[in-house]
Amino acid sequence: MGKVIVVTSGKGGVGKTTSTAALGAALAQRNEKVAVVDFDVGLRNLDLVMGAERRVVYDLVNVINGDAKLPQALIRDKRLDTLFLLPASQTRDKDALTEEGVERVIGELKRYFDWVICDSPAGIEKGATLAMRHADVAVVVTNPEVSSVRDSDRIIGMLDSKTLKAENGERMEKHLLLTRYDSLRAERGDMLKVDDVLEILSIPLLGIIPESTDVLKASNLGAPVTLSDARSAPAQAYFEAARRLAGEIVPVTVPGEKRGIFGKLFGRKAA
Amino acid sequence: MSILRLFTRSARRSAPAARERLQVLLAHERASTGSDLTAILREEILAVIAKHVQLDGDRVTVKVDRDENVSILEIDVEIPLDAARAA
């Protein structure tokens, strides 16, 4: 059975879709079968970031309603054989998602794939709660910025109360993915530092993605950054995060930070 | 010439690609508000086939490729030898 990951944040625009695509492509490059699922019904964008927007035929709502079977709706990535996309519907609204329907689709995906990565919509309403409902692991995407950290805290609370795991009394595994991090500004004291965010949210760190022009370039081209420019700093950070998700112990480094500081960071607990 | 080409390739920008992708995508999305022609054709073609053949969801592949000026709708239906009798 595959693992179900929800990529969530509460706040919009912090990098959920970018991170879903990048982590999905990074895991697929390890030769594991990956499905990325867009839960943002009505405002889909994962197809665009993955470069599959011209090929969408059926979507998540079609599969839930039985208009299409799951294999018909899955779009295979043109670059990676083991990477698949299940797009969201663009013409329906979030009420088209039903709890039973989502449960059935996720259950089916888990049988075929090693990883099912659910890209949550922003907000705390139905789309977001259904995206996290069946997750085994949550990746909380946060920017080093006050409103993002506050919304992440709210989402962590929901992960601990509104998911199936939480309702069954199990512990929900949660990881922090800090995106758009600028170590120079943090060093100068103009941006929250990694440790500040970790102390406030107190969940383990999955990775630090540096602020980078490579991320926008990748979305311009319609390729996950871990595919379009695998050697770039954000891609390297996503590859490391993917290895940690897969259970490897990889020490966390702050991208772009001076060498002398690495020693200090070595002691930091990885996810 | 080849050196020049190498140079222009390395200097190729991503924004024009983004612009073109958006123009194609939005042209299709704006044109299909309310009625998506490829979706209508897909449903009606499959309905016609279903009149004669027992359609099995696992044996039907539908692909779409939306290009700048045309969309390609590709429907692959596996028709087993005994399908006509079964329907």
CSV table of C-alpha atoms in Angstrom, one decimal, chain A residues 44 47-58 62 67 69 71-72 78 90-91 216-223, chain B residues 13-15 17-22 24-25 29 32 42-43 46 56-58 60-68 73:
chain,number,residue,atom,x,y,z
A,44,ARG,CA,-6.8,23.9,-10.7
A,47,ASP,CA,-1.8,20.6,-14.5
A,48,LEU,CA,-0.2,23.9,-15.6
A,49,VAL,CA,2.8,23.7,-13.3
A,50,MET,CA,3.3,20.1,-14.5
A,51,GLY,CA,3.0,21.1,-18.1
A,52,ALA,CA,0.0,18.8,-18.8
A,53,GLU,CA,-2.7,21.5,-19.2
A,54,ARG,CA,-3.3,20.6,-22.9
A,55,ARG,CA,-3.9,17.0,-22.1
A,56,VAL,CA,-6.6,17.0,-19.4
A,57,VAL,CA,-9.6,14.9,-20.4
A,58,TYR,CA,-11.1,13.7,-17.2
A,62,ASN,CA,-15.4,12.7,-13.1
A,67,ASP,CA,-18.0,9.3,-15.5
A,69,LYS,CA,-12.4,5.2,-14.4
A,71,PRO,CA,-6.8,4.9,-15.2
A,72,GLN,CA,-8.6,6.9,-17.8
A,78,LYS,CA,5.9,12.8,-20.7
A,90,GLN,CA,-12.1,23.5,-13.6
A,91,THR,CA,-15.8,23.9,-14.1
A,216,LEU,CA,9.5,30.8,-11.5
A,217,LYS,CA,11.5,29.6,-14.6
A,218,ALA,CA,10.3,26.1,-14.0
A,219,SER,CA,6.6,27.0,-13.7
A,220,ASN,CA,7.0,29.2,-16.8
A,221,LEU,CA,8.1,26.1,-18.7
A,222,GLY,CA,5.6,23.8,-17.1
A,223,ALA,CA,8.1,21.5,-15.5
B,13,ARG,CA,14.1,32.9,-21.6
B,14,SER,CA,11.3,31.2,-20.0
B,15,ALA,CA,8.8,34.0,-20.0
B,17,ALA,CA,7.1,30.1,-23.1
B,18,ALA,CA,4.9,31.0,-20.2
B,19,ARG,CA,3.1,33.6,-22.3
B,20,GLU,CA,2.5,31.2,-25.1
B,21,ARG,CA,1.3,28.4,-22.8
B,22,LEU,CA,-1.2,30.8,-21.1
B,24,VAL,CA,-3.3,28.7,-25.7
B,25,LEU,CA,-4.8,27.5,-22.4
B,29,GLU,CA,-10.9,27.9,-21.5
B,32,SER,CA,-15.4,26.4,-23.7
B,42,ARG,CA,-16.3,12.7,-26.6
B,43,GLU,CA,-19.6,11.9,-24.8
B,46,LEU,CA,-18.7,7.1,-26.9
B,56,ASP,CA,-15.6,-1.4,-20.9
B,57,GLY,CA,-14.0,1.6,-19.2
B,58,ASP,CA,-10.7,-0.3,-19.0
B,60,VAL,CA,-11.4,2.9,-23.7
B,61,THR,CA,-8.6,5.5,-23.9
B,62,VAL,CA,-9.4,9.1,-24.5
B,63,LYS,CA,-6.7,11.6,-25.2
B,64,VAL,CA,-6.9,15.3,-25.9
B,65,ASP,CA,-4.2,17.6,-27.1
B,66,ARG,CA,-5.2,21.3,-27.2
B,67,ASP,CA,-3.0,23.2,-29.6
B,68,GLU,CA,-2.9,26.8,-30.7
B,73,LEU,CA,-9.4,14.3,-29.7
